mmCIF file of C-alpha atoms in Angstrom:
data_model
loop_
_atom_site.group_PDB
_atom_site.id
_atom_site.type_symbol
_atom_site.label_atom_id
_atom_site.label_comp_id
_atom_site.label_asym_id
_atom_site.label_seq_id
_atom_site.Cartn_x
_atom_site.Cartn_y
_atom_site.Cartn_z
ATOM 1 C CA UNK L 846 -25.336 -8.894 7.023
ATOM 2 C CA UNK L 847 -26.179 -9.854 3.428
ATOM 3 C CA UNK L 848 -23.305 -9.841 1.046
ATOM 4 C CA UNK L 849 -22.653 -9.647 -2.671
ATOM 5 C CA UNK L 850 -20.209 -12.377 -3.640
ATOM 6 C CA UNK L 851 -17.916 -12.401 -6.609
ATOM 7 C CA UNK L 852 -15.944 -15.128 -8.225
ATOM 8 C CA UNK L 853 -13.098 -15.451 -9.100
ATOM 9 C CA UNK L 854 -11.208 -13.165 -6.895
ATOM 10 C CA UNK L 855 -8.376 -13.007 -9.413
ATOM 11 C CA UNK L 856 -8.144 -14.200 -12.872
ATOM 12 C CA UNK L 857 -5.184 -14.047 -15.283
ATOM 13 C CA UNK L 858 -5.918 -14.532 -18.941
ATOM 14 C CA UNK L 859 -4.251 -14.078 -22.313
ATOM 15 C CA UNK L 860 -5.249 -11.310 -24.604
ATOM 16 C CA UNK L 861 -8.069 -12.347 -26.883
ATOM 17 C CA UNK L 862 -9.463 -14.899 -24.475
ATOM 18 C CA UNK L 863 -13.075 -14.839 -23.240
ATOM 19 C CA UNK L 864 -13.620 -14.107 -19.549
ATOM 20 C CA UNK L 865 -16.737 -14.604 -17.410
ATOM 21 C CA UNK L 866 -16.974 -12.914 -14.144
ATOM 22 C CA UNK L 867 -19.690 -14.077 -11.780
ATOM 23 C CA UNK L 868 -21.589 -12.340 -9.055
ATOM 24 C CA UNK L 869 -24.351 -13.351 -6.588
ATOM 25 C CA UNK L 870 -26.231 -10.223 -5.680
ATOM 26 C CA UNK L 871 -28.206 -9.846 -2.478
ATOM 27 C CA UNK L 872 -31.345 -11.998 -2.774
ATOM 28 C CA UNK L 873 -34.115 -9.474 -2.509
ATOM 29 C CA UNK L 874 -32.293 -6.777 -4.570
ATOM 30 C CA UNK L 875 -33.683 -5.766 -7.972
ATOM 31 C CA UNK L 876 -30.918 -3.771 -9.643
ATOM 32 C CA UNK L 877 -27.545 -5.077 -10.565
ATOM 33 C CA UNK L 878 -24.468 -3.223 -11.656
ATOM 34 C CA UNK L 879 -20.950 -3.776 -12.837
ATOM 35 C CA UNK L 880 -18.365 -1.193 -12.192
ATOM 36 C CA UNK L 881 -14.635 -1.342 -12.882
ATOM 37 C CA UNK L 882 -11.552 0.358 -11.397
ATOM 38 C CA UNK L 883 -8.290 0.396 -13.367
ATOM 39 C CA UNK L 884 -5.476 0.482 -10.979
ATOM 40 C CA UNK L 885 -4.937 4.037 -9.604
ATOM 41 C CA UNK L 886 -8.040 5.325 -11.414
ATOM 42 C CA UNK L 887 -11.637 6.112 -10.408
ATOM 43 C CA UNK L 888 -14.480 3.651 -10.065
ATOM 44 C CA UNK L 889 -16.260 3.690 -13.464
ATOM 45 C CA UNK L 890 -19.784 2.581 -14.146
ATOM 46 C CA UNK L 891 -20.158 -0.095 -16.832
ATOM 47 C CA UNK L 892 -23.740 -1.264 -16.850
ATOM 48 C CA UNK L 893 -26.996 -1.587 -14.854
ATOM 49 C CA UNK L 894 -29.475 -4.360 -15.239
ATOM 50 C CA UNK L 895 -33.113 -4.611 -14.227
ATOM 51 C CA UNK L 896 -35.925 -6.975 -14.972
ATOM 52 C CA UNK L 897 -33.658 -9.097 -17.115
ATOM 53 C CA UNK L 898 -32.533 -6.334 -19.350
ATOM 54 C CA UNK L 899 -29.881 -3.745 -19.504
ATOM 55 C CA UNK L 900 -31.333 -0.394 -18.119
ATOM 56 C CA UNK L 901 -28.272 1.752 -18.760
ATOM 57 C CA UNK L 902 -24.684 1.362 -20.081
ATOM 58 C CA UNK L 903 -21.613 3.455 -20.372
ATOM 59 C CA UNK L 904 -19.473 4.095 -23.408
ATOM 60 C CA UNK L 905 -16.981 1.496 -22.002
ATOM 61 C CA UNK L 906 -19.547 -1.267 -22.288
ATOM 62 C CA UNK L 907 -19.113 -1.947 -25.993
ATOM 63 C CA UNK L 908 -19.867 -4.999 -28.020
ATOM 64 C CA UNK L 909 -17.090 -6.995 -26.281
ATOM 65 C CA UNK L 910 -19.135 -6.829 -23.065
ATOM 66 C CA UNK L 911 -22.239 -8.634 -22.199
ATOM 67 C CA UNK L 912 -24.300 -9.373 -19.022
ATOM 68 C CA UNK L 913 -26.649 -12.099 -18.186
ATOM 69 C CA UNK L 914 -28.747 -13.233 -15.357
ATOM 70 C CA UNK L 915 -28.896 -17.009 -16.224
ATOM 71 C CA UNK L 916 -30.842 -18.062 -13.163
ATOM 72 C CA UNK L 917 -32.334 -16.567 -10.142
ATOM 73 C CA UNK L 918 -29.220 -15.872 -8.326
ATOM 74 C CA UNK L 919 -26.209 -15.279 -10.610
ATOM 75 C CA UNK L 920 -25.310 -12.131 -12.513
ATOM 76 C CA UNK L 921 -22.442 -12.487 -14.959
ATOM 77 C CA UNK L 922 -20.154 -10.120 -16.885
ATOM 78 C CA UNK L 923 -18.702 -11.642 -20.150
ATOM 79 C CA UNK L 924 -15.802 -10.075 -21.948
ATOM 80 C CA UNK L 925 -15.723 -11.761 -25.292
ATOM 81 C CA UNK L 926 -12.109 -11.045 -26.410
ATOM 82 C CA UNK L 927 -9.978 -9.424 -23.720
ATOM 83 C CA UNK L 928 -7.588 -6.610 -24.355
ATOM 84 C CA UNK L 929 -4.636 -5.416 -22.261
ATOM 85 C CA UNK L 930 -6.722 -2.365 -21.241
ATOM 86 C CA UNK L 931 -9.393 -4.554 -19.710
ATOM 87 C CA UNK L 932 -7.127 -5.307 -16.803
ATOM 88 C CA UNK L 933 -8.897 -3.848 -13.839
ATOM 89 C CA UNK L 934 -10.853 -4.697 -10.713
ATOM 90 C CA UNK L 935 -14.400 -5.371 -11.584
ATOM 91 C CA UNK L 936 -16.943 -4.805 -8.917
ATOM 92 C CA UNK L 937 -20.489 -6.158 -8.912
ATOM 93 C CA UNK L 938 -23.138 -4.263 -6.911
ATOM 94 C CA UNK L 939 -26.745 -4.578 -6.286
ATOM 95 C CA UNK L 940 -29.368 -2.304 -4.896
ATOM 96 C CA UNK L 941 -33.012 -2.474 -3.543
ATOM 97 C CA UNK L 942 -34.678 0.246 -5.676
ATOM 98 C CA UNK L 943 -37.945 1.798 -4.766
ATOM 99 C CA UNK L 944 -39.775 4.055 -7.205
ATOM 100 C CA UNK L 945 -40.699 6.449 -4.497
ATOM 101 C CA UNK L 946 -38.969 7.436 -1.329
ATOM 102 C CA UNK L 947 -35.433 7.449 -0.381
ATOM 103 C CA UNK L 948 -35.273 4.605 2.059
ATOM 104 C CA UNK L 949 -32.819 2.129 0.910
ATOM 105 C CA UNK L 950 -33.034 3.241 -2.771
ATOM 106 C CA UNK L 951 -29.889 3.291 -4.769
ATOM 107 C CA UNK L 952 -27.596 2.366 -1.912
ATOM 108 C CA UNK L 953 -25.180 0.037 -3.691
ATOM 109 C CA UNK L 954 -23.767 -2.942 -1.918
ATOM 110 C CA UNK L 955 -20.600 -3.913 -3.555
ATOM 111 C CA UNK L 956 -18.934 -7.201 -3.793
ATOM 112 C CA UNK L 957 -15.251 -7.719 -2.994
ATOM 113 C CA UNK L 958 -14.210 -7.375 -6.644
ATOM 114 C CA UNK L 959 -12.649 -9.709 -9.236
ATOM 115 C CA UNK L 960 -9.122 -8.678 -10.349
ATOM 116 C CA UNK L 961 -8.652 -9.391 -14.057
ATOM 117 C CA UNK L 962 -5.217 -9.346 -15.424
ATOM 118 C CA UNK L 963 -4.854 -9.582 -19.180
ATOM 119 C CA UNK L 964 -1.364 -10.524 -20.489
ATOM 120 C CA UNK O 1107 -24.401 14.679 -17.103
ATOM 121 C CA UNK O 1108 -23.567 14.564 -13.459
ATOM 122 C CA UNK O 1109 -20.017 14.697 -12.387
ATOM 123 C CA UNK O 1110 -18.161 14.480 -9.038
ATOM 124 C CA UNK O 1111 -15.046 16.236 -8.035
ATOM 125 C CA UNK O 1112 -12.862 15.388 -5.112
ATOM 126 C CA UNK O 1113 -10.325 18.175 -4.525
ATOM 127 C CA UNK O 1114 -7.736 16.182 -2.528
ATOM 128 C CA UNK O 1115 -5.918 13.376 -4.371
ATOM 129 C CA UNK O 1116 -3.751 12.356 -1.353
ATOM 130 C CA UNK O 1117 -4.052 13.532 2.276
ATOM 131 C CA UNK O 1118 -1.528 12.629 4.923
ATOM 132 C CA UNK O 1119 -2.410 13.131 8.566
ATOM 133 C CA UNK O 1120 -1.074 12.188 11.888
ATOM 134 C CA UNK O 1121 -3.248 10.299 14.298
ATOM 135 C CA UNK O 1122 -5.768 12.471 16.207
ATOM 136 C CA UNK O 1123 -5.665 15.132 13.549
ATOM 137 C CA UNK O 1124 -8.993 16.362 12.147
ATOM 138 C CA UNK O 1125 -10.111 15.291 8.695
ATOM 139 C CA UNK O 1126 -12.098 17.100 5.995
ATOM 140 C CA UNK O 1127 -12.288 15.701 2.470
ATOM 141 C CA UNK O 1128 -14.024 17.839 -0.137
ATOM 142 C CA UNK O 1129 -16.605 16.661 -2.549
ATOM 143 C CA UNK O 1130 -18.578 18.717 -5.127
ATOM 144 C CA UNK O 1131 -21.073 17.503 -7.629
ATOM 145 C CA UNK O 1132 -22.448 19.118 -10.754
ATOM 146 C CA UNK O 1133 -26.030 17.994 -11.068
ATOM 147 C CA UNK O 1134 -28.744 20.593 -10.412
ATOM 148 C CA UNK O 1135 -31.595 18.408 -9.547
ATOM 149 C CA UNK O 1136 -32.424 16.241 -6.483
ATOM 150 C CA UNK O 1137 -29.612 13.980 -5.719
ATOM 151 C CA UNK O 1138 -28.606 11.185 -3.325
ATOM 152 C CA UNK O 1139 -25.044 11.550 -2.003
ATOM 153 C CA UNK O 1140 -22.742 8.877 -0.658
ATOM 154 C CA UNK O 1141 -19.358 8.326 0.800
ATOM 155 C CA UNK O 1142 -17.590 4.965 0.242
ATOM 156 C CA UNK O 1143 -14.414 3.681 1.749
ATOM 157 C CA UNK O 1144 -12.016 1.149 0.388
ATOM 158 C CA UNK O 1145 -9.447 -0.105 2.877
ATOM 159 C CA UNK O 1146 -6.228 -1.650 1.415
ATOM 160 C CA UNK O 1147 -7.080 -4.909 -0.342
ATOM 161 C CA UNK O 1148 -10.779 -4.706 0.412
ATOM 162 C CA UNK O 1149 -13.911 -3.871 -1.427
ATOM 163 C CA UNK O 1150 -15.833 -0.695 -1.454
ATOM 164 C CA UNK O 1151 -18.023 -0.122 1.801
ATOM 165 C CA UNK O 1152 -20.732 2.495 2.518
ATOM 166 C CA UNK O 1153 -19.621 5.055 5.103
ATOM 167 C CA UNK O 1154 -22.663 7.182 4.978
ATOM 168 C CA UNK O 1155 -25.415 8.450 2.804
ATOM 169 C CA UNK O 1156 -27.752 11.446 2.349
ATOM 170 C CA UNK O 1157 -31.170 11.228 0.809
ATOM 171 C CA UNK O 1158 -33.120 14.086 2.451
ATOM 172 C CA UNK O 1159 -33.745 15.789 5.804
ATOM 173 C CA UNK O 1160 -30.936 16.775 8.276
ATOM 174 C CA UNK O 1161 -28.045 17.873 5.989
ATOM 175 C CA UNK O 1162 -25.539 16.701 8.642
ATOM 176 C CA UNK O 1163 -25.316 12.926 8.297
ATOM 177 C CA UNK O 1164 -23.598 10.640 10.599
ATOM 178 C CA UNK O 1165 -21.986 7.472 9.351
ATOM 179 C CA UNK O 1166 -20.029 4.559 10.722
ATOM 180 C CA UNK O 1167 -16.663 4.893 12.560
ATOM 181 C CA UNK O 1168 -17.115 8.410 13.687
ATOM 182 C CA UNK O 1169 -17.507 9.919 10.206
ATOM 183 C CA UNK O 1170 -19.940 12.609 9.272
ATOM 184 C CA UNK O 1171 -20.769 14.677 6.196
ATOM 185 C CA UNK O 1172 -22.614 17.811 5.617
ATOM 186 C CA UNK O 1173 -24.669 18.528 2.528
ATOM 187 C CA UNK O 1174 -24.617 22.144 1.555
ATOM 188 C CA UNK O 1175 -27.092 22.491 -1.362
ATOM 189 C CA UNK O 1176 -26.113 25.977 -2.189
ATOM 190 C CA UNK O 1177 -22.423 24.950 -2.719
ATOM 191 C CA UNK O 1178 -23.265 21.486 -4.240
ATOM 192 C CA UNK O 1179 -20.987 20.006 -1.671
ATOM 193 C CA UNK O 1180 -20.922 17.037 0.573
ATOM 194 C CA UNK O 1181 -17.650 17.189 2.548
ATOM 195 C CA UNK O 1182 -16.583 14.250 4.727
ATOM 196 C CA UNK O 1183 -15.283 14.933 8.191
ATOM 197 C CA UNK O 1184 -13.947 13.169 11.221
ATOM 198 C CA UNK O 1185 -12.732 15.065 14.298
ATOM 199 C CA UNK O 1186 -9.919 12.615 15.207
ATOM 200 C CA UNK O 1187 -8.470 10.102 12.723
ATOM 201 C CA UNK O 1188 -6.881 6.920 13.585
ATOM 202 C CA UNK O 1189 -4.244 4.739 11.825
ATOM 203 C CA UNK O 1190 -6.956 2.295 10.837
ATOM 204 C CA UNK O 1191 -8.658 5.085 8.711
ATOM 205 C CA UNK O 1192 -5.952 4.715 6.197
ATOM 206 C CA UNK O 1193 -7.917 4.022 3.020
ATOM 207 C CA UNK O 1194 -9.257 5.473 -0.185
ATOM 208 C CA UNK O 1195 -12.437 7.420 0.060
ATOM 209 C CA UNK O 1196 -14.899 7.894 -2.658
ATOM 210 C CA UNK O 1197 -17.638 10.376 -3.006
ATOM 211 C CA UNK O 1198 -20.617 9.292 -5.224
ATOM 212 C CA UNK O 1199 -23.710 10.884 -6.459
ATOM 213 C CA UNK O 1200 -26.842 9.663 -8.202
ATOM 214 C CA UNK O 1201 -30.003 11.394 -9.257
ATOM 215 C CA UNK O 1202 -32.953 10.703 -6.964
ATOM 216 C CA UNK O 1203 -34.740 7.531 -8.295
ATOM 217 C CA UNK O 1204 -32.022 6.779 -10.855
ATOM 218 C CA UNK O 1205 -29.887 3.777 -10.859
ATOM 219 C CA UNK O 1206 -26.188 4.350 -11.523
ATOM 220 C CA UNK O 1207 -23.907 6.198 -9.232
ATOM 221 C CA UNK O 1208 -21.128 8.472 -10.465
ATOM 222 C CA UNK O 1209 -17.991 8.300 -8.418
ATOM 223 C CA UNK O 1210 -15.289 10.875 -7.835
ATOM 224 C CA UNK O 1211 -11.678 10.154 -8.478
ATOM 225 C CA UNK O 1212 -11.168 9.172 -4.790
ATOM 226 C CA UNK O 1213 -8.871 10.573 -2.123
ATOM 227 C CA UNK O 1214 -6.239 8.430 -0.592
ATOM 228 C CA UNK O 1215 -5.884 9.038 3.090
ATOM 229 C CA UNK O 1216 -2.794 7.991 4.901
ATOM 230 C CA UNK O 1217 -2.705 8.335 8.677
ATOM 231 C CA UNK O 1218 0.729 8.136 10.386
ATOM 232 C CA UNK O 1219 0.794 6.474 13.755
#
């Protein structure tokens, strides 16, 4: 079964450092997402990406965050200057979206997550 | 904006007990509904989904959920839980043909052997 893969599985960084989290979505999927889950809290939407641009973002996704699809397979989340409160599990997801009909649309396939610890 | 409420924060059951986890959403239009499960140390996995048609949806591992439009609910059920069902369960909703999903706070299920 196709998988979304994420690297690294765990990253520890110092406050103020830049972090790049990487994701390889399912190859025929068209929409890509980043969510995060702070320990003990709910899964929160960060950003969605389609056709090489951000389609939607949440209030959490401020100027410290950016996303990129540098090639045909990778989808990255960059945090420019990490803060303590950025410590969380970051999940990448992808979906095969169809403009009409329900079949397969918007079913997110999640990666295993990247745990970010900011010290 | 749409929101999702899961009424039970933590549920503790003995093996073979029946399970029902509540989920209500606030959006009034056409929605797609999902239940995801997160086993300890693992990533989110889709349990089941509802897009249209029969409001009683069957998923993996013996789970099912019923969509009751009039109540804006999508409760998850399982007639007989197992120790291996211990996990966190998330209800999620998105508007039909929209991208992002909104998740509930999650319900932690602990099944005692």
